[in-house]
Short mmCIF file of C-alpha atoms and ligand atoms in Angstrom, two decimals:
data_model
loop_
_atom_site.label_atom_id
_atom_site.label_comp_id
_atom_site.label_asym_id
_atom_site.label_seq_id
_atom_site.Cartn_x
_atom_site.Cartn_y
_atom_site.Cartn_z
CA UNK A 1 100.59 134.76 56.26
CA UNK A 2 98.55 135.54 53.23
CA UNK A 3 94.54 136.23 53.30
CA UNK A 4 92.89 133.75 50.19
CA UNK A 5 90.44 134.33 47.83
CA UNK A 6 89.04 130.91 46.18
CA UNK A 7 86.56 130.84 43.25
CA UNK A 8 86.43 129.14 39.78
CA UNK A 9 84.76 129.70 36.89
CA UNK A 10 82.29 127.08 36.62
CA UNK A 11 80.23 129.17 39.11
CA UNK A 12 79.14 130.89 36.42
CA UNK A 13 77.87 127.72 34.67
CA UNK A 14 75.70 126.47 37.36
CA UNK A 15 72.39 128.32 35.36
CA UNK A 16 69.39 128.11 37.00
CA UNK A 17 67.20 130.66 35.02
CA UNK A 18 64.31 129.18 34.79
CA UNK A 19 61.71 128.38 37.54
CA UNK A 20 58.57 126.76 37.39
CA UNK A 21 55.10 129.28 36.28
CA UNK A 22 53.56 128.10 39.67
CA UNK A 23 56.57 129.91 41.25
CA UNK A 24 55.87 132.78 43.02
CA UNK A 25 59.30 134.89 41.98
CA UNK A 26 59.25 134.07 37.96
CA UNK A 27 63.25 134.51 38.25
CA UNK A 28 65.65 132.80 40.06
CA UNK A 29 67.51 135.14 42.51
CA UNK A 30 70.33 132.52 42.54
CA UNK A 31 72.00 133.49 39.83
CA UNK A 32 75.60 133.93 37.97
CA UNK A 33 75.75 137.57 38.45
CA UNK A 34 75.70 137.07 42.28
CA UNK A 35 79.58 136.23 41.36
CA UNK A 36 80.09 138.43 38.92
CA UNK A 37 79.09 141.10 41.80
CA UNK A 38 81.59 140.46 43.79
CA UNK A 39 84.31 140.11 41.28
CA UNK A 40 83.32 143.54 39.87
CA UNK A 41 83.79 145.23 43.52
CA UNK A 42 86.50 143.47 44.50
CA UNK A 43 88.32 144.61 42.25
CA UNK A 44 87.58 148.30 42.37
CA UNK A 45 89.09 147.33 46.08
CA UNK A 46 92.22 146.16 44.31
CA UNK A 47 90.89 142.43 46.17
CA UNK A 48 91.20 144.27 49.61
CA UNK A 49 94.52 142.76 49.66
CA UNK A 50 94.01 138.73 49.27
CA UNK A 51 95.32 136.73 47.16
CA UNK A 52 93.21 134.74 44.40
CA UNK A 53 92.79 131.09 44.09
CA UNK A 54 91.45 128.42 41.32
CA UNK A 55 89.29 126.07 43.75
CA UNK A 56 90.19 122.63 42.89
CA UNK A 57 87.05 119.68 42.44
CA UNK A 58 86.71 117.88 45.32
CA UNK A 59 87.51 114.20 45.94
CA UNK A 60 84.91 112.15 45.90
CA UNK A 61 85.28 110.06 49.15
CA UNK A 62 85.42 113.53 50.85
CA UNK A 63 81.95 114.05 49.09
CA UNK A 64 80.55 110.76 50.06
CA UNK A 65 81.73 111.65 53.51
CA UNK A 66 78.24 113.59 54.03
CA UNK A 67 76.19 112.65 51.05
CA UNK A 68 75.49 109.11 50.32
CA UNK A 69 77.66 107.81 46.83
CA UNK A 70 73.95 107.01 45.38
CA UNK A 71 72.81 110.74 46.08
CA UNK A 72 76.02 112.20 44.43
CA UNK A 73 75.47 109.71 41.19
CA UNK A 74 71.83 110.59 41.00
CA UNK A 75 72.94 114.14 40.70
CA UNK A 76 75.60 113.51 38.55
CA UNK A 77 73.31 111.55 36.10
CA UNK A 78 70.68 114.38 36.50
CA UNK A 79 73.22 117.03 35.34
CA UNK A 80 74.35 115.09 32.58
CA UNK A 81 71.30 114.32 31.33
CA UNK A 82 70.30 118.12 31.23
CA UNK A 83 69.47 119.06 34.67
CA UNK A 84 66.32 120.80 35.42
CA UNK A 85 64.07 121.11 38.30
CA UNK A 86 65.26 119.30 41.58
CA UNK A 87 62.42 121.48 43.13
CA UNK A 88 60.81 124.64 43.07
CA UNK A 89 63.98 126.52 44.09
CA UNK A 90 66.70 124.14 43.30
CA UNK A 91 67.69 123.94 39.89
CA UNK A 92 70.47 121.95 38.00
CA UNK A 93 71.96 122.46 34.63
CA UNK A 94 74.66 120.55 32.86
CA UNK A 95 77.31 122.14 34.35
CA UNK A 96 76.22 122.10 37.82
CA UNK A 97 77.82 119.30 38.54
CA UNK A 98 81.16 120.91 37.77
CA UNK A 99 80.23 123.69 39.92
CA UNK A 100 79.24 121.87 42.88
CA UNK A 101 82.41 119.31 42.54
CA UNK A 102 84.25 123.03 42.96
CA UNK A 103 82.45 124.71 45.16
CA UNK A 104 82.81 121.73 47.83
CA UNK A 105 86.46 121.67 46.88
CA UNK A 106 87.17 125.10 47.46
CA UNK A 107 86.48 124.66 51.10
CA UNK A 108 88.47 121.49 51.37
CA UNK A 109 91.54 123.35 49.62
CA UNK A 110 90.52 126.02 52.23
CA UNK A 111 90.86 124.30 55.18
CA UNK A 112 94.45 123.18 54.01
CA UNK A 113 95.71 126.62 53.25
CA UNK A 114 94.37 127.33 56.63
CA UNK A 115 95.59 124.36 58.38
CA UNK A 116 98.94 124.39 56.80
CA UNK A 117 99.12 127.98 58.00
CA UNK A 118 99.60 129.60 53.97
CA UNK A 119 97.13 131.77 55.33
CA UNK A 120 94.94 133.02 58.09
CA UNK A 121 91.58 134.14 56.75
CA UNK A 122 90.19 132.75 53.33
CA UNK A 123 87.31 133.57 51.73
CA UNK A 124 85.43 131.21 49.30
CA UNK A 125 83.38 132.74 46.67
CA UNK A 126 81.88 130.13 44.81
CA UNK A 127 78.18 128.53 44.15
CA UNK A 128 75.91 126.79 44.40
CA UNK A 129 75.74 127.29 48.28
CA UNK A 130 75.69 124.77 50.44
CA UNK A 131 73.68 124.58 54.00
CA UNK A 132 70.42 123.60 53.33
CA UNK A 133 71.96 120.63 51.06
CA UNK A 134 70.66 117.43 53.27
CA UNK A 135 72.76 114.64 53.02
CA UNK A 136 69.95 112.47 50.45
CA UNK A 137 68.28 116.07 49.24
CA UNK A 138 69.23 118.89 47.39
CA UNK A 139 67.24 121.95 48.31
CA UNK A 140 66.83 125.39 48.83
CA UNK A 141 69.46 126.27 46.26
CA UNK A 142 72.25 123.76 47.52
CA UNK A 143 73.34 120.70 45.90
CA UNK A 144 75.92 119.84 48.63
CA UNK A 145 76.92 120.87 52.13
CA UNK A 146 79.78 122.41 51.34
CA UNK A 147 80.63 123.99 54.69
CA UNK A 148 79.75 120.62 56.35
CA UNK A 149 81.98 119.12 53.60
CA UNK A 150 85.22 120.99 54.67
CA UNK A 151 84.15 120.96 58.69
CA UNK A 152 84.03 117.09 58.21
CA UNK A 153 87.44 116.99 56.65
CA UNK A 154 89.09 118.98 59.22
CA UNK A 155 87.68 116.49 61.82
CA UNK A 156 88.62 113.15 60.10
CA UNK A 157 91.15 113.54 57.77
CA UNK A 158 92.70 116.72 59.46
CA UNK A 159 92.47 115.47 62.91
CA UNK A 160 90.94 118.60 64.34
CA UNK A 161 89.42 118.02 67.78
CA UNK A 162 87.27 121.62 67.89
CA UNK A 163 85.41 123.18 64.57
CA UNK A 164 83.41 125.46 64.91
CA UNK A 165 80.83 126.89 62.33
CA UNK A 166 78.76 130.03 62.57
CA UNK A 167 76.42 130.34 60.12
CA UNK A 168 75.01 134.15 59.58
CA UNK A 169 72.94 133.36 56.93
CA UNK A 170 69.78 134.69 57.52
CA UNK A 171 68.11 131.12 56.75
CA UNK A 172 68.66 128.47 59.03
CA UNK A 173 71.03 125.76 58.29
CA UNK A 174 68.65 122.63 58.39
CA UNK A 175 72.03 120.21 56.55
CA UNK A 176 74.64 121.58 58.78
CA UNK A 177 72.41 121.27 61.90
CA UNK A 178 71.71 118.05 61.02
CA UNK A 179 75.28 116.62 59.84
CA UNK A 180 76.66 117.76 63.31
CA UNK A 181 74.02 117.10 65.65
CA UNK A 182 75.44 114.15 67.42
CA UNK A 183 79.19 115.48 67.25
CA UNK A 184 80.94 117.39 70.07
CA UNK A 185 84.06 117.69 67.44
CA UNK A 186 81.93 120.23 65.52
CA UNK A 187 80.27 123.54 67.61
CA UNK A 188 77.59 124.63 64.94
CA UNK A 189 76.03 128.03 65.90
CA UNK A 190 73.62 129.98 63.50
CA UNK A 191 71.65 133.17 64.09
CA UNK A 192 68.39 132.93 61.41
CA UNK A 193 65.04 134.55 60.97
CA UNK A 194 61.89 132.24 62.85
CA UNK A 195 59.59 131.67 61.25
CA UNK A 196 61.04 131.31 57.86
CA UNK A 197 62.05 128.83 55.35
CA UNK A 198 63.31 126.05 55.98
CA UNK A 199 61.37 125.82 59.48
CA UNK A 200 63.65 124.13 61.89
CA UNK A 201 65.94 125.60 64.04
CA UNK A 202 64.01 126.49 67.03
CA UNK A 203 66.65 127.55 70.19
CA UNK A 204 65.55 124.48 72.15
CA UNK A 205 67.26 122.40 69.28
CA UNK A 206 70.50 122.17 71.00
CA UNK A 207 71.78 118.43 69.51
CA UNK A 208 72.00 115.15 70.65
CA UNK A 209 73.85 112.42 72.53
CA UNK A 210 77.39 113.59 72.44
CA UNK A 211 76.79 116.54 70.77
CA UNK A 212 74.17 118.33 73.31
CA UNK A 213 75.30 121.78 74.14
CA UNK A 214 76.97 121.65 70.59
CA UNK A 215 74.35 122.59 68.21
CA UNK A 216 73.50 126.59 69.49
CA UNK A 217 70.41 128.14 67.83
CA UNK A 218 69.25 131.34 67.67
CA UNK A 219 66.24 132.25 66.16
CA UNK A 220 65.54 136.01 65.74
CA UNK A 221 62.40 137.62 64.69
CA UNK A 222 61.21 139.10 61.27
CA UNK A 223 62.53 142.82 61.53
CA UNK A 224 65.61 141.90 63.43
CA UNK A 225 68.42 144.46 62.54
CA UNK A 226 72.10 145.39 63.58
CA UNK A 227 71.43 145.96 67.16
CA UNK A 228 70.11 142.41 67.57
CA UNK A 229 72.47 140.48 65.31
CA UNK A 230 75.13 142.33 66.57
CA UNK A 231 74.55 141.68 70.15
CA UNK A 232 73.64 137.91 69.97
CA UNK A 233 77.30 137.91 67.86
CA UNK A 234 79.33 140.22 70.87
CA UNK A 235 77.49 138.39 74.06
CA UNK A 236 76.85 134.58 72.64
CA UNK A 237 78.83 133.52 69.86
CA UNK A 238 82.36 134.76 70.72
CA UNK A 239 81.86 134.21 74.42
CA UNK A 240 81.06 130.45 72.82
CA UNK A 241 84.18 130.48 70.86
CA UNK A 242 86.37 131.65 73.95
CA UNK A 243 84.59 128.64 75.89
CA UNK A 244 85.03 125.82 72.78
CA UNK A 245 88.30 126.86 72.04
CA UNK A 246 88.14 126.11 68.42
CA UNK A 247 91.18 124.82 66.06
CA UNK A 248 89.33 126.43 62.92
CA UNK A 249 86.49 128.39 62.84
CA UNK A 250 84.45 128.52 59.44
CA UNK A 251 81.82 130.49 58.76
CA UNK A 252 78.66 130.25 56.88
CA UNK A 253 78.71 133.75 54.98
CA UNK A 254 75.32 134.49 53.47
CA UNK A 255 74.16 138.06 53.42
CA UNK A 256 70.33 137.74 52.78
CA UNK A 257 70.03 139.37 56.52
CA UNK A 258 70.52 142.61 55.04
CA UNK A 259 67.64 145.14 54.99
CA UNK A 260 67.85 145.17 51.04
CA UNK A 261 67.77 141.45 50.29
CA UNK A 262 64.46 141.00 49.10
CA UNK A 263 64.50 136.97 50.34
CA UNK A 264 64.02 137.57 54.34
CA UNK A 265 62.59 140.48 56.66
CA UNK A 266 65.72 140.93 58.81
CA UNK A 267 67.14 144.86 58.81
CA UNK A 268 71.07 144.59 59.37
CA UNK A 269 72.89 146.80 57.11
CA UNK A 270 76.50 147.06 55.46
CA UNK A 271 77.98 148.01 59.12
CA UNK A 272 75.87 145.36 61.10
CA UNK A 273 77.89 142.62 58.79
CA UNK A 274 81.46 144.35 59.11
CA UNK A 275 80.66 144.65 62.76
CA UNK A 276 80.49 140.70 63.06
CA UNK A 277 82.60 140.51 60.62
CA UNK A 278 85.27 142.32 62.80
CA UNK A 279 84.05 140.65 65.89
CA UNK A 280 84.95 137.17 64.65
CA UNK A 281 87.95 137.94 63.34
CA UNK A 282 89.14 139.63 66.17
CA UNK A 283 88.13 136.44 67.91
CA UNK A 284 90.47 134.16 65.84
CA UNK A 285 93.04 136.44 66.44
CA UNK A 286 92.88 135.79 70.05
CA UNK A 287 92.48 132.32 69.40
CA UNK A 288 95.29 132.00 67.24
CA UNK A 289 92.52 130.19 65.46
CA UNK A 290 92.23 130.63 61.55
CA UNK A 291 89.29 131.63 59.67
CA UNK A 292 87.34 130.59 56.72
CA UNK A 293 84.21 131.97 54.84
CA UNK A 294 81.94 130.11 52.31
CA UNK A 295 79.57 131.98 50.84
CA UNK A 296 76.08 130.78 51.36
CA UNK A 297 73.30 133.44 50.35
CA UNK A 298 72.81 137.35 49.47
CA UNK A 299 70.50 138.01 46.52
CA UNK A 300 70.80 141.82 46.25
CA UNK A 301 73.84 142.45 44.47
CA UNK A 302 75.10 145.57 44.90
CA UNK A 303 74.71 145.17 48.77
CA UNK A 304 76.16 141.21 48.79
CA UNK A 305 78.86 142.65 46.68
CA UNK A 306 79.62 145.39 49.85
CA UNK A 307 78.97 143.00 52.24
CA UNK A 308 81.61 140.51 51.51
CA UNK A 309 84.10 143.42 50.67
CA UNK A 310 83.60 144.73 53.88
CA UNK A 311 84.36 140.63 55.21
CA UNK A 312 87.18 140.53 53.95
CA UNK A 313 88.01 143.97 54.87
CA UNK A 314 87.74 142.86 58.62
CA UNK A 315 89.55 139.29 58.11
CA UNK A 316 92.37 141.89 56.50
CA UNK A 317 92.50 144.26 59.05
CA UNK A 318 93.93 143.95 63.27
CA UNK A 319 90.38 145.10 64.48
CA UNK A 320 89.28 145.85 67.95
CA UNK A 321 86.56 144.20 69.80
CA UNK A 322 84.71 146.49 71.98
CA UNK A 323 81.03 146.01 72.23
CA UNK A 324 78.42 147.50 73.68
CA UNK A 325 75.88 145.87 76.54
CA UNK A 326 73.83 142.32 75.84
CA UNK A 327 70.36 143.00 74.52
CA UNK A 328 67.29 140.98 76.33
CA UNK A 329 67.92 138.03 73.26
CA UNK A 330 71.36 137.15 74.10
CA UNK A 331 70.63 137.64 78.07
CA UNK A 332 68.37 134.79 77.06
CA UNK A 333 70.17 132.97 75.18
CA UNK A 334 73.46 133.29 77.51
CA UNK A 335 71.22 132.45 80.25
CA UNK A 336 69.89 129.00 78.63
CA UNK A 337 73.17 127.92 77.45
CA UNK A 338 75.27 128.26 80.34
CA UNK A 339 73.54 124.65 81.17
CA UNK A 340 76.25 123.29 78.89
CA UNK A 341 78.82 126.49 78.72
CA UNK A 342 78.86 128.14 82.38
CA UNK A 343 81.37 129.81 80.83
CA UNK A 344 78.75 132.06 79.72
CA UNK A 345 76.80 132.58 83.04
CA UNK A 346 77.72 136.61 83.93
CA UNK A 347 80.27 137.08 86.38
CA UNK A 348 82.20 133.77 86.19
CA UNK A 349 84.70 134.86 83.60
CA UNK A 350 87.64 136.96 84.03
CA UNK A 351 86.69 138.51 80.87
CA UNK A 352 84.38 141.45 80.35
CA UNK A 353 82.05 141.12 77.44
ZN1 ZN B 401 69.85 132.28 53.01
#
């Protein structure tokens, strides 16, 4: 099976230059070149052996799926008529709608190259990003979910019993926490800096109705590096994936985690990401489970550009998973989940982790 690379061009005509002179950062760290990054260095890397993709737009009733039809024409009107400031951080210009209609698509075309087993780890490299787009609000950079987009699609239209998303992003997925809350279709796990923006997240969100035990968060503090992130990824989230059994697993791939991203305080470095990169691949390989990245943030761009080499590196590679003992944070957080996943409680699995 091949390993996909999706992106499109009108990425690079989402422009948000400009921010607002009240704005503490006077340029927008959201920017073009965060694409043209990774293009550069994955090509030195001869595309670390996947195979490149034109993202299609996506459909619109896949679109109104998770954000109301009179949300998507307000933004479409918006973008026609110029674009501008949605808010401090989220800007739009006129061909931002193009990009968004793409950037959603490429994880819809993802999930069928997965699904229709073409290939077995994808990658989608493509903006805006997505997870902090609420279904009646574009913020924090993201005009729609699209992660939440392509989880939805491979629930409904798909039939897919068991998604699960991890989001790595050092920001907390406010949309994607939200979209999924009530589902048990969809296991949504994210590992983000508390405090930081947008706020929610806190670990005794856990969802709602159907969906409690289904929404995992866990917050980490300011200063959190490799030994932390790695550990919560080793002893929580695949011991959660072993339990869910997921059909699909997509992750949220942002990289603004690492020590040099000047948007968060966390300290995780190039071999903190290929370790979880690794580790969750070598997870869907025991699953028989295939993977997909979207690219969410990662405003340093020589070190995103690394980082999501070294990604799809791991998705490219048979890696081993061998880590090394839980840190107090995932004790914790193994502890307090094994309400819903006993699975997790130490000593009642036949599996050493
Ligand atoms: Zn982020």
């Amino acid at each position: 099976m091949a390993y996909v690379f999706l992106e499109h061009r009108s990425s690079l005509e989402h422009i948000t230059a400009s921010r607002p002179a009240s704005s503490a950062m006077s340029v927008n760290p959201e920017q073009p070149t965060r694409i043209l990054a990774i293009e550069r260095e994955l090509d030195a890397r001869d595309w670390c052996g996947f195979e490149r993709m034109q993202a299609p737009p996506v459909e619109r009733s896949l679109l109104t799926a998770i954000h109301p039809e009179s949300h998507v024409a307000e933004i479409e009107r918006f973008c026609a008529a110029g674009g501008g400031h949605i808010d401090d951080d989220t800007v739009v210009s006129p061909g931002s709608w193009e990009a968004a209609l793409h950037a959603a698509g490429a994880g819809v075309r993802m999930v069928d190259l997965l699904l229709d087993g073409y290939a077995s780890s994808a990658f989608c490299s493509v903006r805006p990003p997505g997870h902090h787009a609420m279904p009646t609000q574009a913020m924090g950079f993201c005009i729609f979910n699209n992660i939440a987009i392509a989880a939805k699609y491979a629930v409904e239209v798909r039939g897919l019993e068991r998604v699960m998303i991890f989001d790595w992003d050092v920001h907390h997925a406010n949309s994607t926490n939200e979209v999924f809350h009530a589902s048990n279709n969809v296991l949504f796990v994210s590992i983000h800096q508390s405090p930081l923006f947008p706020g929610t997240g806190p670990a005794d969100d856990v969802g709602e109705g159907a969906g409690v035990g289904y929404t995992v968060n866990l917050p980490v503090r300011a200063g959190s590096g490799d030994d932390v992130w790695i550990s919560l990824v080793e002893h929580v989230v695949v011991p959660l994936a072993f339990a869910f059994e997921p059909q699909l697993v997509l992750v949220s791939a942002g990289y603004d985690a690492h020590l040099e991203d000047p948007m968060a305080d966390c300290n995780v470095t190039d071999a903190g990401f290929s370790a979880m990169a690794h580790a969750i691949a070598a997870t869907c390989r025991e699953l028989a489970a295939p993977v997909g990245a979207m690219l969410e943030g990662g405003y340093a761009l020589g070190t995103l550009a690394r980082c999501v080499a070294t990604t799809l590196e791991a998705m490219s590679t048979v890696p081993d998973r061998n880590g090394g003992a839980a840190a107090p944070l995932a004790r914790d957080a193994r502890h307090r989940l094994a309400e819903w996943w006993p699975q997790l409680t130490a000593g009642s699995s036949a599996r050493s982790w």
